XYZ file of C-alpha atoms in Angstrom:
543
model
C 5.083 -11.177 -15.624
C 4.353 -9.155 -12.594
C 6.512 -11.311 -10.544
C 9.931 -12.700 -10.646
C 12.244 -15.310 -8.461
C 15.744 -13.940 -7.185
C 18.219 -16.079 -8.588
C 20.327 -13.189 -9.466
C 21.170 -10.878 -6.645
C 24.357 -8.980 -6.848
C 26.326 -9.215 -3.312
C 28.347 -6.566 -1.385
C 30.292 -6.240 1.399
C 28.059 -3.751 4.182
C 30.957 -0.859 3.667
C 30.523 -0.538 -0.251
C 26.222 -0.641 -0.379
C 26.825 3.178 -0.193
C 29.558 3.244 -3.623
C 27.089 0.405 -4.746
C 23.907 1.838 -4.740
C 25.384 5.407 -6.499
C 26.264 3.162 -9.140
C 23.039 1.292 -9.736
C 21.034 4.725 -9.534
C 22.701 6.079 -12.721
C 20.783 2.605 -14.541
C 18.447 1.926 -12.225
C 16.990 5.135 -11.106
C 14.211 4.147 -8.720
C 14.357 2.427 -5.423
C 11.480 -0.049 -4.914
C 12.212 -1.025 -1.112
C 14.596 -2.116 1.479
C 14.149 -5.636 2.425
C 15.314 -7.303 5.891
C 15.405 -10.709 6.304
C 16.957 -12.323 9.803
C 18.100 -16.245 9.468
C 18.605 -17.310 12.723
C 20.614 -20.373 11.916
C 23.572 -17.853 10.503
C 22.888 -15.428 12.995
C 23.095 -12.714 10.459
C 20.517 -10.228 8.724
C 20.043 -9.698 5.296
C 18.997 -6.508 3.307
C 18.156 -6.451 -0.006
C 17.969 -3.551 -2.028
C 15.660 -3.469 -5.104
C 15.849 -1.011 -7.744
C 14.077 -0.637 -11.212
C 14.797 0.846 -14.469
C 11.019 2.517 -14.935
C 11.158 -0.039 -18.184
C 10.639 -3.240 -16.310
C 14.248 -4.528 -15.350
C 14.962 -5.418 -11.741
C 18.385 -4.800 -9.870
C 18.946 -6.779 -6.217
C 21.572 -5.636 -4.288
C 22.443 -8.002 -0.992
C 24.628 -7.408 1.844
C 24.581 -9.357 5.160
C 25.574 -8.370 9.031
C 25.658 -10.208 11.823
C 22.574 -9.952 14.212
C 24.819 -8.631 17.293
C 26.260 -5.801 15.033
C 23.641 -4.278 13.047
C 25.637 -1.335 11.964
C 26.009 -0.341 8.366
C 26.260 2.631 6.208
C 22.497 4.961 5.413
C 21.969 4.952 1.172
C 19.981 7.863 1.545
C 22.801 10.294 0.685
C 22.733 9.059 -2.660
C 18.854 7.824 -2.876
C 16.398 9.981 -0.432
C 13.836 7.357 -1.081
C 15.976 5.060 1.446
C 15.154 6.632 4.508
C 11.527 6.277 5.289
C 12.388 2.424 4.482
C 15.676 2.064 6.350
C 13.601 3.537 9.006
C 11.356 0.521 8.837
C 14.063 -1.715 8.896
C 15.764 -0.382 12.316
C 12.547 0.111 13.585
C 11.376 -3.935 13.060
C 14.795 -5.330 12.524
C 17.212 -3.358 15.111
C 19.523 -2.437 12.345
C 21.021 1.128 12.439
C 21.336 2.772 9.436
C 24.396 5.556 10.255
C 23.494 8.459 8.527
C 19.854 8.291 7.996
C 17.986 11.636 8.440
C 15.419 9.395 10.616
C 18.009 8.361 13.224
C 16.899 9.043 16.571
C 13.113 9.343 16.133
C 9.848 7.033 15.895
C 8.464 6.786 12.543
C 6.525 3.317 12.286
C 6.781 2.060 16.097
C 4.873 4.099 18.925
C 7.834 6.160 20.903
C 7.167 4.118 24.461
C 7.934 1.209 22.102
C 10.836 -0.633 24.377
C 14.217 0.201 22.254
C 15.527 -2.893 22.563
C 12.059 -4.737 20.824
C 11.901 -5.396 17.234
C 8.992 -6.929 16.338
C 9.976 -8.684 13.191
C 13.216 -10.344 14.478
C 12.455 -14.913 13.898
C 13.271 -15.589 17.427
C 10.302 -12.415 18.881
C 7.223 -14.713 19.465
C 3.888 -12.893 18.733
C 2.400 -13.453 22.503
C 5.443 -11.723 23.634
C 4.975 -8.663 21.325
C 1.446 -8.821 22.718
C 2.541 -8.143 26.314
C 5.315 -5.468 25.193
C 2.294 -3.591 23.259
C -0.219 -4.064 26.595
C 2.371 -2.570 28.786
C 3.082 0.411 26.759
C -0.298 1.369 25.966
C -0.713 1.401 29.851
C 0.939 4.688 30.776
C -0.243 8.293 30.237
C -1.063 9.408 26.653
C 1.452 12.004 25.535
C 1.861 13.978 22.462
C 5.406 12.870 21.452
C 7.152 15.082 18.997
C 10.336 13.476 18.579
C 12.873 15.137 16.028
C 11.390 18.509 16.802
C 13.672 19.198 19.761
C 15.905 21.393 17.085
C 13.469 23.919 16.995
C 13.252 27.137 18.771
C 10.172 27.307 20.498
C 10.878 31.318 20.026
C 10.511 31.467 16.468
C 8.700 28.324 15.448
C 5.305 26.521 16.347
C 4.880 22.953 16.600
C 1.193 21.915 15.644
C -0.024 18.002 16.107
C -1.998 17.498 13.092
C -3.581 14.303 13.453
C -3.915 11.281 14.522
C -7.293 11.872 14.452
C -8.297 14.784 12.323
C -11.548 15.144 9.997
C -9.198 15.234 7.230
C -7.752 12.077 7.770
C -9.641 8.847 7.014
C -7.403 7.074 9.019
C -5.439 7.957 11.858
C -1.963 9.405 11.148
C -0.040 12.530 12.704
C 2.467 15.208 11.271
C 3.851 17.325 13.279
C 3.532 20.866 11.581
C 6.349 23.259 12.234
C 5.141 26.661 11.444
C 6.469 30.135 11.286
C 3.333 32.579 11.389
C 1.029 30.675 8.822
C 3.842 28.881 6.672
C 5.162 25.580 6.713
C 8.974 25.027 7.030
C 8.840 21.471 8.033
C 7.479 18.367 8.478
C 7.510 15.091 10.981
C 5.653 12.436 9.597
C 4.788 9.582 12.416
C 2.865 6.741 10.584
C 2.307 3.396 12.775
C -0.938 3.793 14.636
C -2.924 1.099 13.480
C 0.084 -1.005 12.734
C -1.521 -4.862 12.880
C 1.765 -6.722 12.446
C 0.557 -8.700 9.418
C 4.115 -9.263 8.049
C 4.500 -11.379 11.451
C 1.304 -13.167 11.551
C 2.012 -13.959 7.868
C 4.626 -15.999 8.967
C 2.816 -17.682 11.440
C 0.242 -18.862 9.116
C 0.255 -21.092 5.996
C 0.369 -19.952 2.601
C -3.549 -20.333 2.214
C -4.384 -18.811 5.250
C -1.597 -16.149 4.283
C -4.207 -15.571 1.158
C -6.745 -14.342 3.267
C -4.559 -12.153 5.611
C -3.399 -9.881 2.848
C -6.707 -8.832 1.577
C -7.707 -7.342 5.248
C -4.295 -4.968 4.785
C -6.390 -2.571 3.042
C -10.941 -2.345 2.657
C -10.785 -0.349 -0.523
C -8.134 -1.964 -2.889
C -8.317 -5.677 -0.959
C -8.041 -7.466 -4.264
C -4.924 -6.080 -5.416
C -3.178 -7.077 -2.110
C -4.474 -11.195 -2.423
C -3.646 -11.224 -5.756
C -0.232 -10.130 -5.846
C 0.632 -12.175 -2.914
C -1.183 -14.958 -5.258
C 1.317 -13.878 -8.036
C 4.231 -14.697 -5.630
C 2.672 -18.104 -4.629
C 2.255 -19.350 -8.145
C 5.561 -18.473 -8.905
C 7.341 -20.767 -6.023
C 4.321 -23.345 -7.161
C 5.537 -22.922 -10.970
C 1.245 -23.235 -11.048
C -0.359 -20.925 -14.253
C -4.186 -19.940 -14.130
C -5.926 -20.853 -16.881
C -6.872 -17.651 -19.499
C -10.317 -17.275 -18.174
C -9.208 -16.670 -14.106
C -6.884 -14.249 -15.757
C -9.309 -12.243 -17.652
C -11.635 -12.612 -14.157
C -8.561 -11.190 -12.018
C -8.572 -8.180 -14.756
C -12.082 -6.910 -14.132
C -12.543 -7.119 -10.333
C -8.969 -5.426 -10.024
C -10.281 -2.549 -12.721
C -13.545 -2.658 -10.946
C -11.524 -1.751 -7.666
C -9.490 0.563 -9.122
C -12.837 3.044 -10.604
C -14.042 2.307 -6.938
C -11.172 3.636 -5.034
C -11.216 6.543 -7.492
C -14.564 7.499 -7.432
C -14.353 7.147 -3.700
C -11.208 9.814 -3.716
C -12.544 12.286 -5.967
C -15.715 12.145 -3.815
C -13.745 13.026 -1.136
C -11.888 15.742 -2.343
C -15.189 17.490 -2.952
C -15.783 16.938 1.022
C -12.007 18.741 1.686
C -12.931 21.093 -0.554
C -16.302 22.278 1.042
C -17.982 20.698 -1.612
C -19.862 18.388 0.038
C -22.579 17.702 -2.790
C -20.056 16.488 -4.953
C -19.409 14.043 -2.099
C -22.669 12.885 -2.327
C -23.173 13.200 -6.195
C -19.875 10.798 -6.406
C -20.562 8.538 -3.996
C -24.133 7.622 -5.300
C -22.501 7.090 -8.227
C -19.907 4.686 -6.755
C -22.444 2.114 -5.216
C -22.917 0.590 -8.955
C -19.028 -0.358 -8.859
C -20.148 -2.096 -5.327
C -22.732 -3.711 -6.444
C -21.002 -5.047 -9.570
C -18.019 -6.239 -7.515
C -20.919 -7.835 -5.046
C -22.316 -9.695 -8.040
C -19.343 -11.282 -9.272
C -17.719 -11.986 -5.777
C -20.188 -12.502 -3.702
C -18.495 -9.589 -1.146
C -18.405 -5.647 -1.923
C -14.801 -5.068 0.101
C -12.830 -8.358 0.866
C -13.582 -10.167 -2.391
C -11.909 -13.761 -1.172
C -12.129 -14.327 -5.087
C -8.864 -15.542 -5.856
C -7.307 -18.891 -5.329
C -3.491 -19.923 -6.566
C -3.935 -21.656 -9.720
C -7.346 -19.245 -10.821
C -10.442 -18.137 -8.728
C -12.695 -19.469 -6.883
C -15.426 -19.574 -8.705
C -16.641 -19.243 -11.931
C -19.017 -16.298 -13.310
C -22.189 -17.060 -15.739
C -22.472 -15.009 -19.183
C -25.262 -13.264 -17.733
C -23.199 -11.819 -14.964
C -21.118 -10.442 -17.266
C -24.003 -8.903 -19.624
C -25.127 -6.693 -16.384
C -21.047 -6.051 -15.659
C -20.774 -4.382 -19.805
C -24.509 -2.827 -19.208
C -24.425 -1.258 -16.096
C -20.268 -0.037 -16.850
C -22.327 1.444 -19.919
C -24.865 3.500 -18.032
C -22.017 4.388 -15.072
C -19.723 5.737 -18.241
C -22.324 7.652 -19.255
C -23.148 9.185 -15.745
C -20.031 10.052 -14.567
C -18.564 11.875 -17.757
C -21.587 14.073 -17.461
C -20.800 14.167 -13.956
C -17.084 15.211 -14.006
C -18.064 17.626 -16.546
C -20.344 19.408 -13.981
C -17.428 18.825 -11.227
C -14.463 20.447 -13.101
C -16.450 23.261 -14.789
C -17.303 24.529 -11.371
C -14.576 27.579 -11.194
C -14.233 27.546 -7.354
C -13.181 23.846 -7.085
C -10.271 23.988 -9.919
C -8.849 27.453 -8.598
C -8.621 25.690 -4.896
C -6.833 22.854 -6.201
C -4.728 24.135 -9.120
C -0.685 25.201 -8.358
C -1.235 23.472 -4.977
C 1.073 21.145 -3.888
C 3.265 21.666 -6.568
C 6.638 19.179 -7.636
C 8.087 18.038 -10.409
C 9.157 14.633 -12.083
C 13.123 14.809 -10.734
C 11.533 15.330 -7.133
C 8.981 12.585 -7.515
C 11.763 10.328 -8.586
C 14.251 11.599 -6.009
C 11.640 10.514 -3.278
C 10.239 7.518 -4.527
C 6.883 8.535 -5.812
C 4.646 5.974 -7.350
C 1.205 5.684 -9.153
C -1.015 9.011 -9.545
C 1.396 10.938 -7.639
C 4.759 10.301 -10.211
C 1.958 10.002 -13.445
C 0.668 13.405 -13.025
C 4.223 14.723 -13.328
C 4.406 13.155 -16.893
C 6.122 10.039 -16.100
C 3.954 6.772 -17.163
C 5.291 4.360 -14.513
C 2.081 1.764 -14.849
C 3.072 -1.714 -13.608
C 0.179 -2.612 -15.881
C 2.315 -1.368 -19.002
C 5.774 -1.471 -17.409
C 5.471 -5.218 -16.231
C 2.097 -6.293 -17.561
C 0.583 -9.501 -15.386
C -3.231 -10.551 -15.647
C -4.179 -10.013 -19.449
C -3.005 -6.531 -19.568
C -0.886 -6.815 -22.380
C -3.517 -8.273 -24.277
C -5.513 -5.034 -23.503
C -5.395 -1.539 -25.922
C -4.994 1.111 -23.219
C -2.906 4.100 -22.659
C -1.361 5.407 -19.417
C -2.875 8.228 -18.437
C -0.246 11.238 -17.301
C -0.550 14.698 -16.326
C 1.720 17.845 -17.275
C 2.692 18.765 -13.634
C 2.672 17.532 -10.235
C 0.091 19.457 -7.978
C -3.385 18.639 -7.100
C -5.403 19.341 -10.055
C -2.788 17.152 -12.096
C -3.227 14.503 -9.794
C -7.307 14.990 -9.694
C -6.995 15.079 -13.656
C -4.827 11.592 -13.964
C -7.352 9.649 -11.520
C -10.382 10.888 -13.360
C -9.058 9.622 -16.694
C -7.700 6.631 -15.255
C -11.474 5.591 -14.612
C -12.461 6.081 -18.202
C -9.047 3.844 -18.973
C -10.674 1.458 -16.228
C -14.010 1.207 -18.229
C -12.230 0.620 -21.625
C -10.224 -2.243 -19.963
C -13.597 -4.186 -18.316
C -15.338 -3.674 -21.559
C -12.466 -5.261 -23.927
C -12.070 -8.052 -21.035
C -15.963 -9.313 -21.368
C -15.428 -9.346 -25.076
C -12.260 -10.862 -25.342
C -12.454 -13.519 -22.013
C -12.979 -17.392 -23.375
C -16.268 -18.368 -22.356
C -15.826 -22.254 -22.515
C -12.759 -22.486 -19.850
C -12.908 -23.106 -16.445
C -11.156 -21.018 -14.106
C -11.728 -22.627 -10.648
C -8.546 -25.179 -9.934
C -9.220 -28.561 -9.298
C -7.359 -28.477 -5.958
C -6.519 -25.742 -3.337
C -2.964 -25.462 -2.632
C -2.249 -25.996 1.109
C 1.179 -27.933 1.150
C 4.418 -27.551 2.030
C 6.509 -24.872 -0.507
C 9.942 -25.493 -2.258
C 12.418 -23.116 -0.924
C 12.882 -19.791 -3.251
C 12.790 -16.181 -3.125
C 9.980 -14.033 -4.876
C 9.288 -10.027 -6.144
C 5.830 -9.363 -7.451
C 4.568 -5.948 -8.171
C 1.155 -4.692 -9.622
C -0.130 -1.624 -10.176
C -2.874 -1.176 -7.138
C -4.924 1.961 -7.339
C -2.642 4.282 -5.429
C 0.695 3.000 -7.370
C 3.419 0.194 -6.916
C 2.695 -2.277 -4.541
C 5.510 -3.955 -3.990
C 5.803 -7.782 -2.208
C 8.950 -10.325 -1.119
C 7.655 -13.366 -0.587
C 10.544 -16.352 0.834
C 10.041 -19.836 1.373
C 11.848 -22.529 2.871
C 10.562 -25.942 2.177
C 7.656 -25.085 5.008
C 3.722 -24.932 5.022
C 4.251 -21.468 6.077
C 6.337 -18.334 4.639
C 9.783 -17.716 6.267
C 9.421 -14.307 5.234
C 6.801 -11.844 3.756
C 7.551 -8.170 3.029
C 4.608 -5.771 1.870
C 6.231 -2.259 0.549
C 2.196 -0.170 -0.388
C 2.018 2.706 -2.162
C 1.283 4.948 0.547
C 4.890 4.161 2.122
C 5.912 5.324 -0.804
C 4.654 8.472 -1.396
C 4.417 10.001 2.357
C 8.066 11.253 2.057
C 6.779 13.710 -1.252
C 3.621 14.640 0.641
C 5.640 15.651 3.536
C 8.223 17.176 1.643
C 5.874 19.302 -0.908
C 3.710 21.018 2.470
C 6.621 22.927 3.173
C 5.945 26.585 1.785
C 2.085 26.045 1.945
C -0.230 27.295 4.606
C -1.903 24.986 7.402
C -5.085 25.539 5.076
C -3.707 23.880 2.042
C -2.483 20.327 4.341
C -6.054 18.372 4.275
C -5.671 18.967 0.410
C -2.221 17.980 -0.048
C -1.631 15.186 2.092
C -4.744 13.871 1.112
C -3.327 14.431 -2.644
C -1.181 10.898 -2.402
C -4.297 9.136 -1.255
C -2.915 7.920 1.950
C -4.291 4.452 3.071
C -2.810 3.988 6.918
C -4.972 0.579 7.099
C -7.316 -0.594 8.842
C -7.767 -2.485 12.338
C -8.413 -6.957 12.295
C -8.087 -6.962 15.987
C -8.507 -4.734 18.994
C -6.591 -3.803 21.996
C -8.880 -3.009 24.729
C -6.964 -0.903 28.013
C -9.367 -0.685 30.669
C -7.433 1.961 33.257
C -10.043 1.244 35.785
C -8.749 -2.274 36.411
C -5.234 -1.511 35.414
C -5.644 -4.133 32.522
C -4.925 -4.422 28.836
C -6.188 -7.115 26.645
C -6.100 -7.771 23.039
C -9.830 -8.930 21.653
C -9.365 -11.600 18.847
C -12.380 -13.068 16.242
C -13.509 -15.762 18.775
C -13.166 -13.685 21.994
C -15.195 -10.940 19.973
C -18.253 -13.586 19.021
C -18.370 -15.232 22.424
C -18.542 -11.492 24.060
C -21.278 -11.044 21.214
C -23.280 -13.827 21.829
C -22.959 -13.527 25.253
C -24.464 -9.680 25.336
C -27.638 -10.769 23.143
């Protein structure tokens, strides 16, 4: 479970995905993602639509156009959660969605992007892209607000918040439109540390590929290598032994009480809370440690290998794993007791941000965000994978979507976290081993793969394709955050520019971090991108 090949995918003709879709919706209510796929030899695209039932079952809808008349109908009349990734798809694909409430503006790409680039198209080499992203970044900043132009500079004000605000932990921008103090819209404009990973992937062989993922995010790295590991051992028809499985478990439980504690800690800091920052955070560097000691790293892990881990852990790792989870239990409930009964905090966060279940569905919601509403979407439940089915937990849900819900679900989901690790060392065969006798690195049969896991901000979603190569022909990465951003944007409007840190920062948001730089040195006129080797020669070279 928690990945499946796509031997069944239900065709239609690119003027019915519209009818189609409505249909599916009424049985399949929630859209995972849009995928795009471009085969060059038929000179056509493909976009496949995936949709799930909330209990498990799958639905792939596929419809193909030709690649010199990417034209076809939006869904996002009938299912709002299309359009942020239609979007994607014209942006990286050159497919225009008619119809789409994005049509006309930048979401992903930056807006002195060439229009007639797109990135993930087979026959765009990656040292071209290169030279289209040098000579962009070249020219003048300027605060682009496109999409706002319907606005009446008379009545409304348009307020850049972000890329680079002390709210944000990475950069991202939304353009506020405000009358007086309140919000009555929202411009999201994601993209800005956009790597291009889904290209390189393809570049690369499936083994490197391994590696690649786990840099998409520094907090919840694990989760990203081992669904992509799910795919792979699928198309290998490979099965871990019981031991790597019960391993996987705790360092992706591990991860997920990390990138808790690490949000909760930082809603204390949004807050004005700041000691609760540093209470938290203390707190946190036990999960660090623990996922040092079993790894050998504290944020990309490089743990997993198709076919099991890497390496195997001793009994008396896993002794100081159950006795240290045992003292950090007992710290943090007294902890979060102090936290919550502090009357400021709770009245600052409670009927802020404020949706419901039908709107969280509507837009796509996943993880925290849709649980705190009351629904208990959990891949871990809903399409268990790893040993979670041999695990007693419960999902943890919430009786409203708004901030303190959402604070409420993550803080139990940590205690749910602990109760997981603990029944893992317990139950995990100590006499197996889990490291494979060989590392995959071959050529894969051709097939099609979904995988999904429950990361700690929701769904993550992958489509993995090969084609009887060393390398992928196609990998797709759908994260929670992508997700989400549509409700975050979406619930800001009635609030007041003092409530956005809080509720954007509600979903989570993980915008990614950077594995390469661009340098643009105006003085010289010259942009450069710095890869590993150019950055240790420059290093060695300066000592």
């Amino acid at each position: 479970m928690g990945r499946s090949r796509i031997e069944d995918k239900a065709y239609t003709e690119p003027h019915s995905i519209v009818e189609v879709a409505s249909k599916t919706l009424s049985s399949y209510p929630h859209l995972i993602s849009v995928t795009a796929v471009h085969d060059e030899k038929e000179k056509s695209i493909e976009l496949i639509y995936t949709f799930s039932d909330f209990r498990g079952a799958l639905k792939n809808i596929s419809t193909r156009i030709p690649e010199d008349k990417k034209t076809l109908p939006s869904i996002a009349s009938v299912a709002p959660a299309a359009s942020i990734y239609e979007q994607e798809v014209s942006e990286l694909f050159g497919v225009t969605f008619d119809g789409n409430p994005f049509t006309g503006k930048r979401v992903l790409l930056p807006d002195c992007f060439p229009n007639n680039a797109h990135p993930l198209l087979r026959n765009v080499k990656q040292e071209d892209l290169e030279k289209v992203v040098a000579g962009c970044m070249l020219g003048e900043p300027q605060i682009y607000v496109t999409g706002s132009s319907r606005y009446s500079a008379e009545s409304v004000i348009l307020l850049p918040f972000g890329p680079y605000h002390p709210a944000l932990k990475e950069p991202e921008r939304f353009i506020l439109v405000l009358e007086g103090e309140t919000i009555v819209d929202v411009i999201p404009k994601i993209g800005h540390v956009h790597r291009g990973i889904e290209k390189i992937a393809e570049g690369r062989t499936f083994l490197q590929d391994l590696f690649l993922v786990e840099r998409i995010c520094g907090i919840c790295s694990f989760i990203h290598s081992w669904i992509f590991t799910l795919a792979v051992e699928e198309l290998l028809n490979v099965k871990p032994s019981k031991k790597a499985e019960y391993l996987r478990t705790v360092i992706a439980e591990l991860e997920r009480i990390h990138s808790h504690v690490l949000w909760i800690g930082l809603l204390g800091y949004w807050t004005g809370f700041e000691s609760m920052f540093m209470w938290i955070w203390r707190l946190r560097e036990k999960i660090m440690s623990l996922l040092d000691l079993l790894t050998g790293n504290r944020v990309h892990k490089s743990f997993i290998a198709f076919g099991g881990v890497r390496k195997d852990v001793s009994d008396e790792k896993l002794n100081t794993v159950a006795k240290t989870i045992a003292e950090f239990e007992k710290d943090y409930k007294k902890l979060i007791d102090e936290i919550m009964s502090y009357e400021p905090l709770v009245e600052r966060i409670k009927g802020i941000g404020m949706y419901n279940a039908e709107h969280a569905i509507r837009l796509g919601a996943v993880g925290p965000i849709i649980r705190a509403t009351g629904v208990p979407y959990d891949m871990r439940k809903v399409e268990p994978y790893g040993v979670y089915d041999e695990i007693d937990f419960n999902v943890v849900t919430g009786k409203g979507g708004d901030v303190f819900n959402v604070t409420m679900v993550r803080i139990k989901e940590v205690l749910e976290s602990i109760n997981i690790i603990r029944q893992c060392i317990e139950k995990m065969p100590r006499n197996e081993n889990p490291v494979p006798k060989t590392l995959v690195s071959g050529v894969v049969k051709e097939g099609e793969v979904v995988a999904r896991t429950e990361a700690p901000r929701g769904e993550l979603f992958y489509y993995v394709k090969a084609a009887n190569s060393r390398n992928p022909h196609r990998v797709k990465i759908r994260t929670p955050t992508l997700a989400n951003i549509l409700l975050a944007a979406d619930i800001l409007k009635g609030y007041t520019l003092s409530d956005v840190p809080v509720i954007i920062t509600s979903i989570d948001p993980c915008f990614s971090c950077m594995d390469r730089v661009l340098v643009v040195d105006k003085n010289r006129n010259n942009v450069f991108f710095v890869d590993f080797n150019k950055l240790r020669k420059e290093s060695r070279r300066a000592r």
